[in-house]
mmCIF file of C-alpha atoms in Angstrom:
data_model
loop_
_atom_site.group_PDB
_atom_site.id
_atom_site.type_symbol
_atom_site.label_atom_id
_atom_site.label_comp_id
_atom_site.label_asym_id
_atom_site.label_seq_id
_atom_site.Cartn_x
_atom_site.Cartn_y
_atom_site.Cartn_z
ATOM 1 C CA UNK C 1 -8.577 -44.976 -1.154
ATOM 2 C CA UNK C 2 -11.020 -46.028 1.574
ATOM 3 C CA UNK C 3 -9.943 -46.048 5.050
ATOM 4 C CA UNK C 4 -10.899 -47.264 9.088
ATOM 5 C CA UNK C 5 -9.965 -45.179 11.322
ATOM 6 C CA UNK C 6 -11.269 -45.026 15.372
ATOM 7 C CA UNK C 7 -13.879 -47.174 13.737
ATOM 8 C CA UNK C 8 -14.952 -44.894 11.091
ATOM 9 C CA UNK C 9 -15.063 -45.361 7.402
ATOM 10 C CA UNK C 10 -13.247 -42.860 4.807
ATOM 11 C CA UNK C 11 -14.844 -43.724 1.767
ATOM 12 C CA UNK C 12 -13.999 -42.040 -2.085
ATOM 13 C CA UNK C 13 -16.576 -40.651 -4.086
ATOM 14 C CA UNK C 14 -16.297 -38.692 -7.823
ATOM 15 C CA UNK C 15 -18.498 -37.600 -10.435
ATOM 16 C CA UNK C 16 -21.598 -37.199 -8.632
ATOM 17 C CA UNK C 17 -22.943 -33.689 -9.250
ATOM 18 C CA UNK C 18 -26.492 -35.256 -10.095
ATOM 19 C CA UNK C 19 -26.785 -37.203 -6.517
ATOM 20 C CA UNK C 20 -28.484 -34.432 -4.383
ATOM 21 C CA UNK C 21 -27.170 -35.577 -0.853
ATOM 22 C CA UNK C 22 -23.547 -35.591 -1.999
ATOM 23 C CA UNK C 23 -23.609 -32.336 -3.981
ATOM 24 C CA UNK C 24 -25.044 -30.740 -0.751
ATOM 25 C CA UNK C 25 -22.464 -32.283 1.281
ATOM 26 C CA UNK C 26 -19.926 -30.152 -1.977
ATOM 27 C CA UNK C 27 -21.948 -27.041 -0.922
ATOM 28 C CA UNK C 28 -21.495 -27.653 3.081
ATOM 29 C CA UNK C 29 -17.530 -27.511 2.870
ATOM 30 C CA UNK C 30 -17.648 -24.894 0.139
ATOM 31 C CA UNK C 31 -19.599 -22.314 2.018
ATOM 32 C CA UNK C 32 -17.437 -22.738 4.771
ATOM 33 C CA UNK C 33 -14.338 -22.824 2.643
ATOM 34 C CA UNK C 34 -14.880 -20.271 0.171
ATOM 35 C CA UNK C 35 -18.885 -18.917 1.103
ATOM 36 C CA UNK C 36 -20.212 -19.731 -1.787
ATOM 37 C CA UNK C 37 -22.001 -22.607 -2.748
ATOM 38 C CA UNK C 38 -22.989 -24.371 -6.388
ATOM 39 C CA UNK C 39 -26.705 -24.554 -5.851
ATOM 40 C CA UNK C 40 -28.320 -22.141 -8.332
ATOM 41 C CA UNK C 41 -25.673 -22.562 -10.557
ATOM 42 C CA UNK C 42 -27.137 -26.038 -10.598
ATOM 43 C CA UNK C 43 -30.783 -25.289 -10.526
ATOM 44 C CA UNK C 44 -30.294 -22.945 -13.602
ATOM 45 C CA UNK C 45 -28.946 -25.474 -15.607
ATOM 46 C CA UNK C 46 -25.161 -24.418 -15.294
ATOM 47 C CA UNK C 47 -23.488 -27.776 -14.521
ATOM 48 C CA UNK C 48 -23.213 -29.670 -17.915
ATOM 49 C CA UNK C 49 -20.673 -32.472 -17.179
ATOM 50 C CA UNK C 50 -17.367 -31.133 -17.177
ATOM 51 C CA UNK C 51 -17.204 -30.038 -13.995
ATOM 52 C CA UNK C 52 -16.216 -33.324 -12.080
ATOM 53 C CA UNK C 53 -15.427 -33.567 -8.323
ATOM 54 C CA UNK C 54 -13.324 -35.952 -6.350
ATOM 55 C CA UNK C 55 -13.896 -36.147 -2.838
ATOM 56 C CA UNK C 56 -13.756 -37.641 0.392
ATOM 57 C CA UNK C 57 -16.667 -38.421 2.822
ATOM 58 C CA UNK C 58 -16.642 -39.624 6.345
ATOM 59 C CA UNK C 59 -20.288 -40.472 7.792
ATOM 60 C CA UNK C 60 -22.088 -38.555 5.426
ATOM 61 C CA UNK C 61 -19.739 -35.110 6.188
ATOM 62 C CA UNK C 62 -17.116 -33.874 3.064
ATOM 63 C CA UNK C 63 -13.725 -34.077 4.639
ATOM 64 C CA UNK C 64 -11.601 -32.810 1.159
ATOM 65 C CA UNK C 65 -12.325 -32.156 -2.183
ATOM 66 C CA UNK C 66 -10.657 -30.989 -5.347
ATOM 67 C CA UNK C 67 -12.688 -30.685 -8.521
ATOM 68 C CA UNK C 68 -12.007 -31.135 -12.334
ATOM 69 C CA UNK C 69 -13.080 -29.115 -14.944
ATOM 70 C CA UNK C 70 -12.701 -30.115 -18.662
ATOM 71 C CA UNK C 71 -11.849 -27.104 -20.443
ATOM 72 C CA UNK C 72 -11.755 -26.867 -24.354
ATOM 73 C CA UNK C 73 -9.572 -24.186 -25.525
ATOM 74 C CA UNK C 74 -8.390 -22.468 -29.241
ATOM 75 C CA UNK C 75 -4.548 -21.671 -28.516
ATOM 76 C CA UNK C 76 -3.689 -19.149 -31.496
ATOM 77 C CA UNK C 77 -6.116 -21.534 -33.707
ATOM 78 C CA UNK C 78 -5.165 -24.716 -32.067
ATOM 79 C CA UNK C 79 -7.067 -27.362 -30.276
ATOM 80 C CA UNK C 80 -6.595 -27.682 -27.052
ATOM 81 C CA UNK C 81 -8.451 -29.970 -24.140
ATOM 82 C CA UNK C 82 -6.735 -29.350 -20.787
ATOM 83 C CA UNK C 83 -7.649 -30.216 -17.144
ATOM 84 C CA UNK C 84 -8.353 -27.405 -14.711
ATOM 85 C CA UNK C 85 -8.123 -28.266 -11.342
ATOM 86 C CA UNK C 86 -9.700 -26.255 -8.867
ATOM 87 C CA UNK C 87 -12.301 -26.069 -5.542
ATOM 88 C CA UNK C 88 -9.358 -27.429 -3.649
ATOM 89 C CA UNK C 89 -10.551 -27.675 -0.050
ATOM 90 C CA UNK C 90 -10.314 -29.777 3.172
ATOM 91 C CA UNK C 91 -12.473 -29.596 6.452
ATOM 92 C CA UNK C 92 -10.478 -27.263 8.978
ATOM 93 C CA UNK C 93 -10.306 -30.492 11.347
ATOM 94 C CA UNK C 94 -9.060 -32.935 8.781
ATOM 95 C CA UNK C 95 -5.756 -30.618 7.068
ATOM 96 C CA UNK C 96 -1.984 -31.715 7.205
ATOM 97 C CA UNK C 97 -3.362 -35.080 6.688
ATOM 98 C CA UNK C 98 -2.290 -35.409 2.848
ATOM 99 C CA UNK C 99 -5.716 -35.493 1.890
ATOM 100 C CA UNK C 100 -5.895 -32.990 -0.874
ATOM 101 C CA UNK C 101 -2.797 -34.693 -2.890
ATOM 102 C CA UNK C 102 -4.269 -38.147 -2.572
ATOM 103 C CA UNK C 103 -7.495 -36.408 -4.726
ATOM 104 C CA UNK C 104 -5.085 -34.203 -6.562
ATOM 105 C CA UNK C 105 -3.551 -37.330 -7.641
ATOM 106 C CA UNK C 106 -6.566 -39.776 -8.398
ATOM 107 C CA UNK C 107 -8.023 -36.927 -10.545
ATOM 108 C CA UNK C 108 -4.603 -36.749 -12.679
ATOM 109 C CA UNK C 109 -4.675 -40.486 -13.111
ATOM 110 C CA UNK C 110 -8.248 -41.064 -13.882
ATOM 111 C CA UNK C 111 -7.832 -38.077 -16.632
ATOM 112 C CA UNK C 112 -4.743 -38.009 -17.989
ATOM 113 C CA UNK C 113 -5.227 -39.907 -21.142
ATOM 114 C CA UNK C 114 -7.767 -37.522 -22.067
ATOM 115 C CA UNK C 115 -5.783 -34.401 -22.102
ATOM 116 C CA UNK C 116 -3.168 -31.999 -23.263
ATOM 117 C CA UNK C 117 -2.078 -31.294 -19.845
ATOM 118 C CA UNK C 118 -3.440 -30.063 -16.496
ATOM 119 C CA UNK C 119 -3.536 -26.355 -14.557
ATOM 120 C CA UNK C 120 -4.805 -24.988 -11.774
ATOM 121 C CA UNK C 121 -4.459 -20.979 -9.931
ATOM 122 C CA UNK C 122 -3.229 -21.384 -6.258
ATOM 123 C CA UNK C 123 -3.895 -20.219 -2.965
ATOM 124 C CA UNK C 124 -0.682 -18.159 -1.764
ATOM 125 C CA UNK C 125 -0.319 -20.301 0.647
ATOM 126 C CA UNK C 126 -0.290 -23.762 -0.661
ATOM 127 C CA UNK C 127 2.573 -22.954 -3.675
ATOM 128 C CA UNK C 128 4.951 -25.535 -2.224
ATOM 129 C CA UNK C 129 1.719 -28.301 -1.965
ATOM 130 C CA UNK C 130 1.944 -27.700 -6.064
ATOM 131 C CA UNK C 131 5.780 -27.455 -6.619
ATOM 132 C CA UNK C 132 5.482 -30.736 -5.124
ATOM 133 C CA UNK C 133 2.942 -32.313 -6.993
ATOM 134 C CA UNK C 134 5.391 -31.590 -10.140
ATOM 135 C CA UNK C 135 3.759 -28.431 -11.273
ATOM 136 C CA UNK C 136 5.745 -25.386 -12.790
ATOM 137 C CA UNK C 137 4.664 -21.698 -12.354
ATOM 138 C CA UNK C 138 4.631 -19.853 -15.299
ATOM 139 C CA UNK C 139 3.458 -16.101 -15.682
ATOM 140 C CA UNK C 140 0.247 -14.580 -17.964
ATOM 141 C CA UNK C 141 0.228 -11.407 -19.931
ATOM 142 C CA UNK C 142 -2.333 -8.709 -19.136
ATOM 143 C CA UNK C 143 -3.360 -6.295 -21.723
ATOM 144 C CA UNK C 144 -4.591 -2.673 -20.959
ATOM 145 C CA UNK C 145 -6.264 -0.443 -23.880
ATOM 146 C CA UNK C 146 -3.631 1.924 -24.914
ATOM 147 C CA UNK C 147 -4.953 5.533 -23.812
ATOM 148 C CA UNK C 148 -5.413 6.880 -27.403
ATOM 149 C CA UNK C 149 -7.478 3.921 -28.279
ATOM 150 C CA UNK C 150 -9.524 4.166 -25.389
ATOM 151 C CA UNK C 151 -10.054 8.267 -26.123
ATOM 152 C CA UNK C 152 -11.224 7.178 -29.855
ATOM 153 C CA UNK C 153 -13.615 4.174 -28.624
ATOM 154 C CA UNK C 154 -15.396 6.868 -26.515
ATOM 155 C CA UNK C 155 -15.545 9.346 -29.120
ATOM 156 C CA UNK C 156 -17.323 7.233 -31.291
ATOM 157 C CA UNK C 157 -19.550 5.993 -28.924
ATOM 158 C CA UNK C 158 -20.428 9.413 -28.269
ATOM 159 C CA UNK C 159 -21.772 9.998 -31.634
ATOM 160 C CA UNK C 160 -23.631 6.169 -31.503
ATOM 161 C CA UNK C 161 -27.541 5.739 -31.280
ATOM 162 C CA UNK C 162 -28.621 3.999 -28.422
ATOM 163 C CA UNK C 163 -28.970 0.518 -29.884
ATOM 164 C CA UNK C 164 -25.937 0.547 -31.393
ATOM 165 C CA UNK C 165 -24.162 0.631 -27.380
ATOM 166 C CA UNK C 166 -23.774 -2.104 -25.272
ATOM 167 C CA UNK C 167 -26.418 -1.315 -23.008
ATOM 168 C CA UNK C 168 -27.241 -3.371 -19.197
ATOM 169 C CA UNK C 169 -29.792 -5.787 -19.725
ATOM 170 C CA UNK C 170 -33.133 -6.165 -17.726
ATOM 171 C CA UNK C 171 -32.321 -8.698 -15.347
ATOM 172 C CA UNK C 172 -36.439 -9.548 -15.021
ATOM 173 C CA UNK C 173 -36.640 -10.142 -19.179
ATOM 174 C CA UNK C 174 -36.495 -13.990 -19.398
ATOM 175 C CA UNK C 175 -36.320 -13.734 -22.544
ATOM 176 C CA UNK C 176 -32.859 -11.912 -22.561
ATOM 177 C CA UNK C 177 -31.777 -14.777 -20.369
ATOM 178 C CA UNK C 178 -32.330 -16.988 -22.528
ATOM 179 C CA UNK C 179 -30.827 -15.087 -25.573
ATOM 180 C CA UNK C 180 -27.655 -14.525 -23.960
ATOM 181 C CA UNK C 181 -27.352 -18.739 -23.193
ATOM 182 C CA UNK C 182 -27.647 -18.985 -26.981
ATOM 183 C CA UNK C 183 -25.127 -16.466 -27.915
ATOM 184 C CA UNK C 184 -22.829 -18.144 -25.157
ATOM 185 C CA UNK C 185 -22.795 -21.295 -27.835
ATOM 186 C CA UNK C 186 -22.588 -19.319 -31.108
ATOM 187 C CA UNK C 187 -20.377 -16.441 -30.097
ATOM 188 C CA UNK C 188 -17.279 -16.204 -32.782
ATOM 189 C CA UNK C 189 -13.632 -16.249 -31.293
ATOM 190 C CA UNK C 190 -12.169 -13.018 -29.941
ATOM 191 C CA UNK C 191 -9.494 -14.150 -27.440
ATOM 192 C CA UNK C 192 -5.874 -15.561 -28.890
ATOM 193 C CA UNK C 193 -6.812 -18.389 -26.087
ATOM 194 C CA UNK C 194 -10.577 -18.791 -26.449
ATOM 195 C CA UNK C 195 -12.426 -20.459 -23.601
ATOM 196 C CA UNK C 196 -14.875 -23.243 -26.278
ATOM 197 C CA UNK C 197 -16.890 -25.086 -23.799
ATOM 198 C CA UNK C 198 -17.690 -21.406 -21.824
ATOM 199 C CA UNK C 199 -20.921 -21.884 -21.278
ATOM 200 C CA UNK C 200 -20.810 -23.094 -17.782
ATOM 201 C CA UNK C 201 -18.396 -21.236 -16.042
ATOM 202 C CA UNK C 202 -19.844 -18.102 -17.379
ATOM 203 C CA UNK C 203 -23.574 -19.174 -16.664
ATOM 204 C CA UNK C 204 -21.677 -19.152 -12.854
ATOM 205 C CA UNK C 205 -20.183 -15.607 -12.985
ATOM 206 C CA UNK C 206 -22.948 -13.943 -14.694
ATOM 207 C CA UNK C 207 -25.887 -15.492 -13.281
ATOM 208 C CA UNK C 208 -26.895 -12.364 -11.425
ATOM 209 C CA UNK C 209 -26.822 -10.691 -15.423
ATOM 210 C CA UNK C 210 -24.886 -7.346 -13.605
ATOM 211 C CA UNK C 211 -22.627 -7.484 -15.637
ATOM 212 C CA UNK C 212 -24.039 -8.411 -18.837
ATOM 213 C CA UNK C 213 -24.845 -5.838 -21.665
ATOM 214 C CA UNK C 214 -26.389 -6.323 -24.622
ATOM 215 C CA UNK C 215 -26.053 -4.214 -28.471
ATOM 216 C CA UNK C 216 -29.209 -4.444 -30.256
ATOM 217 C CA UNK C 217 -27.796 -3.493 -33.422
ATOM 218 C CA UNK C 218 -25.669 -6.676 -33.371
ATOM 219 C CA UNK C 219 -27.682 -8.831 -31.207
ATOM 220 C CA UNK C 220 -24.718 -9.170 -29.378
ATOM 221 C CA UNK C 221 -23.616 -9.690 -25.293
ATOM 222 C CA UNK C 222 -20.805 -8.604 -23.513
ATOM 223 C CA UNK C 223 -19.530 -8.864 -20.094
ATOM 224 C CA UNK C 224 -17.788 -5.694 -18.293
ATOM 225 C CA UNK C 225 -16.872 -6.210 -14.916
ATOM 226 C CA UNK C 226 -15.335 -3.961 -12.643
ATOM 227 C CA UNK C 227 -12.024 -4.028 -11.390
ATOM 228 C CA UNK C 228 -10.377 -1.429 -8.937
ATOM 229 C CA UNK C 229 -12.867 0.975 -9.993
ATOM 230 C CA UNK C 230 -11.780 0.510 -13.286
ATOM 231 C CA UNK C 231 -14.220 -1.219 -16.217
ATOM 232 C CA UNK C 232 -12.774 -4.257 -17.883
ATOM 233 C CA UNK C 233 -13.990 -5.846 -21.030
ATOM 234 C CA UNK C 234 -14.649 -9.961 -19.822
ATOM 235 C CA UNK C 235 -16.209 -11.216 -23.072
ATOM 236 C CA UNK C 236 -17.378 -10.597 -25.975
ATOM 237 C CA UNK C 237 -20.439 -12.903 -28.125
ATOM 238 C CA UNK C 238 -21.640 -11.596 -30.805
ATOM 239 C CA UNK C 239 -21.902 -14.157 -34.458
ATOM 240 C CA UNK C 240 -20.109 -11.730 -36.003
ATOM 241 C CA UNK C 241 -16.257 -10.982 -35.673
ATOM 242 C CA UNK C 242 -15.809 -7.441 -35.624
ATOM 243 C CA UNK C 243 -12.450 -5.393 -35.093
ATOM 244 C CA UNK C 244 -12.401 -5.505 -31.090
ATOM 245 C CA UNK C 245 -11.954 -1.724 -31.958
ATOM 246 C CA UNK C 246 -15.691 -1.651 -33.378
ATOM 247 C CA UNK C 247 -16.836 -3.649 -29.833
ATOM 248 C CA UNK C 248 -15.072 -0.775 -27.788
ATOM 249 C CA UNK C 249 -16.683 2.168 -29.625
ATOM 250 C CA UNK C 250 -20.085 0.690 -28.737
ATOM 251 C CA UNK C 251 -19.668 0.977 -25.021
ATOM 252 C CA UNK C 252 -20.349 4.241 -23.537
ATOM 253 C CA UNK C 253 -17.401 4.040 -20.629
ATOM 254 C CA UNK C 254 -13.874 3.657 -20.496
ATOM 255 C CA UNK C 255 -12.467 0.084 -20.616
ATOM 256 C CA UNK C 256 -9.336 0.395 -18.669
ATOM 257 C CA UNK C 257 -8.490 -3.500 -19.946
ATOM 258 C CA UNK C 258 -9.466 -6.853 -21.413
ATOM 259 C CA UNK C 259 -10.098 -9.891 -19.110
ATOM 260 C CA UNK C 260 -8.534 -12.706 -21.748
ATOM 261 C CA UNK C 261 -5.835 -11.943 -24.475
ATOM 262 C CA UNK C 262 -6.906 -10.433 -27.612
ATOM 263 C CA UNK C 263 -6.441 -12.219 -30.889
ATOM 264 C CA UNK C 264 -3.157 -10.985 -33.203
ATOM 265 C CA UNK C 265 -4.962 -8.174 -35.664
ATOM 266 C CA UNK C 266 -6.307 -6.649 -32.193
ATOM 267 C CA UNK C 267 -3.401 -6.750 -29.962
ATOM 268 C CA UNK C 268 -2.041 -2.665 -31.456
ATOM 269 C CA UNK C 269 -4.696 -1.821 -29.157
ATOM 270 C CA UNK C 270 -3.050 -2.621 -26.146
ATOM 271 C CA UNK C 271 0.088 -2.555 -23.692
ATOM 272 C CA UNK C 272 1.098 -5.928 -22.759
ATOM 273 C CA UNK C 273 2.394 -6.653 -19.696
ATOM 274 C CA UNK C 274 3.424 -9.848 -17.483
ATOM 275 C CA UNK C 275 1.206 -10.877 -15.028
ATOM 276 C CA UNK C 276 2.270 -13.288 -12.083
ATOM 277 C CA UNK C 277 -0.877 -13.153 -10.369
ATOM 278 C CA UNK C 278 -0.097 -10.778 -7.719
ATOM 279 C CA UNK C 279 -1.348 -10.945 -4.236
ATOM 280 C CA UNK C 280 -4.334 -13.079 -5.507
ATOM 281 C CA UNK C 281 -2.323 -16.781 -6.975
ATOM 282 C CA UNK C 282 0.197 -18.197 -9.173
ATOM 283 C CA UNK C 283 -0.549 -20.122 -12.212
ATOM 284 C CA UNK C 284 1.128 -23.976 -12.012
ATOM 285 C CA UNK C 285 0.996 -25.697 -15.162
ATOM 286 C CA UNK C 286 1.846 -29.667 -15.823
ATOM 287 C CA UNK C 287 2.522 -30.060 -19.874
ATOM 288 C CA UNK C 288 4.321 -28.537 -22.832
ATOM 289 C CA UNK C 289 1.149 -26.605 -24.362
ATOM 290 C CA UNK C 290 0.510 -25.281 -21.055
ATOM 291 C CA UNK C 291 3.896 -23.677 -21.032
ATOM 292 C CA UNK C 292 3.681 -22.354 -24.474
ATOM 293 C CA UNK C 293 0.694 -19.763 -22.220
ATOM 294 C CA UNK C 294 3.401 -17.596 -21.268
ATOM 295 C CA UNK C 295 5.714 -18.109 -24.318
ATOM 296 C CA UNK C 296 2.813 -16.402 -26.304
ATOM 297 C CA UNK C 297 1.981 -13.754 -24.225
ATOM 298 C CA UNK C 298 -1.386 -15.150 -23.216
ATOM 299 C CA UNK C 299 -3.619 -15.397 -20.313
ATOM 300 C CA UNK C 300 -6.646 -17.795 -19.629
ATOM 301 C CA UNK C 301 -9.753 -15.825 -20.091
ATOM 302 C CA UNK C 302 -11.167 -14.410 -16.385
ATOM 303 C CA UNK C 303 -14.455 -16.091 -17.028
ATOM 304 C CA UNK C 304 -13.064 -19.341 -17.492
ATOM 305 C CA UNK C 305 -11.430 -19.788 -14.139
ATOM 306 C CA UNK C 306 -12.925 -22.303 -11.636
#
């Protein structure tokens, strides 16, 4: 994939978070891509492998980049390992060169033996780039708490002592920190498609700890983000699988909605509906377990999306 052009050299690089110059040159065009970078993430010990990037450099500047993230998943108890593809980006002065599909396409033939299929949430407008590639959209399901369920989680979290609730965490205690890494690897299931390897990407959304809680009682996290004003339930990690109906009448404000899909003896709890990703991206998928996402009514967890 290396190239001369007006005398200057195009070269390929992957898999090369641990080299500091090139991972800053990752940071350069994603700040002005996306402005954010990977930095801390990194510091903190977020990066663990599975995030793998594919890229191409031009006199020590990132012209284009797409990333690969191995993601382990349970679908409805089976073992899945998929490729999601993601951090798609190309210097402002380098597009409409084909740059992005020639990475798009050396990450999907270096990995492809070692997965069930690949995925990846686009941009608006770039949904022909991935119709093109020979991806197929499919659609999610959303689930929202049903409004009687919601009234009885609050009315017995009403009558709860304090360290039975899912309380916000002090985001000084190191110690807390480093209690909620270990319950992101010993956390039981509670999604119908449960994120394994989570650790990462949710070391990157959470890092700040805003939107971490913590039950004393179980010695058990959460995550509850907002959305629209409205409080959504991300994750759950406690060692102990409990009724999600038990997890929602230990937090002391109404969840509007879960951020993954629950698991089969939850889902009474909830009005499904389809979800096609709105004004934000479409899901393309490329393989038959992929497809089976919207066949069973499920959705990739919101903390597992890179």
């Amino acid at each position: 994939m290396n190239e001369h052009k007006g005398g200057n050299h195009i070269e390929f690089v992957k898999h090369y978070m641990a080299d500091d110059g090139l991972r800053a040159a990752l940071n350069a065009l994603t700040r002005q891509t996306f402005g954010f970078d990977f930095e801390k993430w990194y510091a903190d010990g977020g990066w663990e492998g599975d995030y793998l990037p594919y890229s191409l450099m031009e006199g020590g500047r990132m012209l284009a980049n797409v990333s690969a993230n191995r993601m382990r998943f349970l679908q409805n108890g089976q073992e899945r390992r998929y490729i999601q593809l993601g951090t798609v980006m190309t210097d402002k002065a380098y597009r409409r060169r084909g740059l992005a599909a020639q990475l798009m396409r050396a990450a999907m033939d270096d990995l492809r033996g070692e997965c069930d299929g690949f995925y990846l949430f686009g941009d608006l407008s770039a949904l022909g780039f991935y119709d093109k590639l020979g991806f197929s959209r499919i659609a999610e399901t959303r689930y929202a708490l049903r409004e009687d369920a919601r009234q009885a989680a609050l009315a017995q979290a009403a009558q709860r002592k304090r360290a039975e609730l899912f309380l916000p965490v002090d985001r000084t205690d190191e110690a807390v920190a480093a209690r909620y890494r270990q319950a992101l690897a010993a956390g039981v299931p509670y999604a119908a498609l449960e994120h394994v390897n989570r650790r990462s990407l949710h070391l990157f959304y959470t890092m700040s700890m805003k939107t971490v809680r913590y039950c004393a009682e179980l010695d058990a996290f959460c995550v509850l983000a907002r959305e629209d004003g409205q409080a959504v339930l991300q994750s759950v990690l406690c060692a102990l699988r409990l009724p999600l109906a038990d997890i929602l009448s230990r937090i002391d404000e109404p969840v509007a909605a879960l951020g993954f899909a629950p698991e089969a003896s939850d889902a009474a709890l909830f009005d499904a509906q389809p979800w096609d990703g709105g004004e934000d991206y479409r899901l393309f998928v490329l393989g038959d377990s992929l497809r089976e996402v919207q066949v069973q009514g499920l959705c990739f967890p919101a903390l597992s999306h890179a």
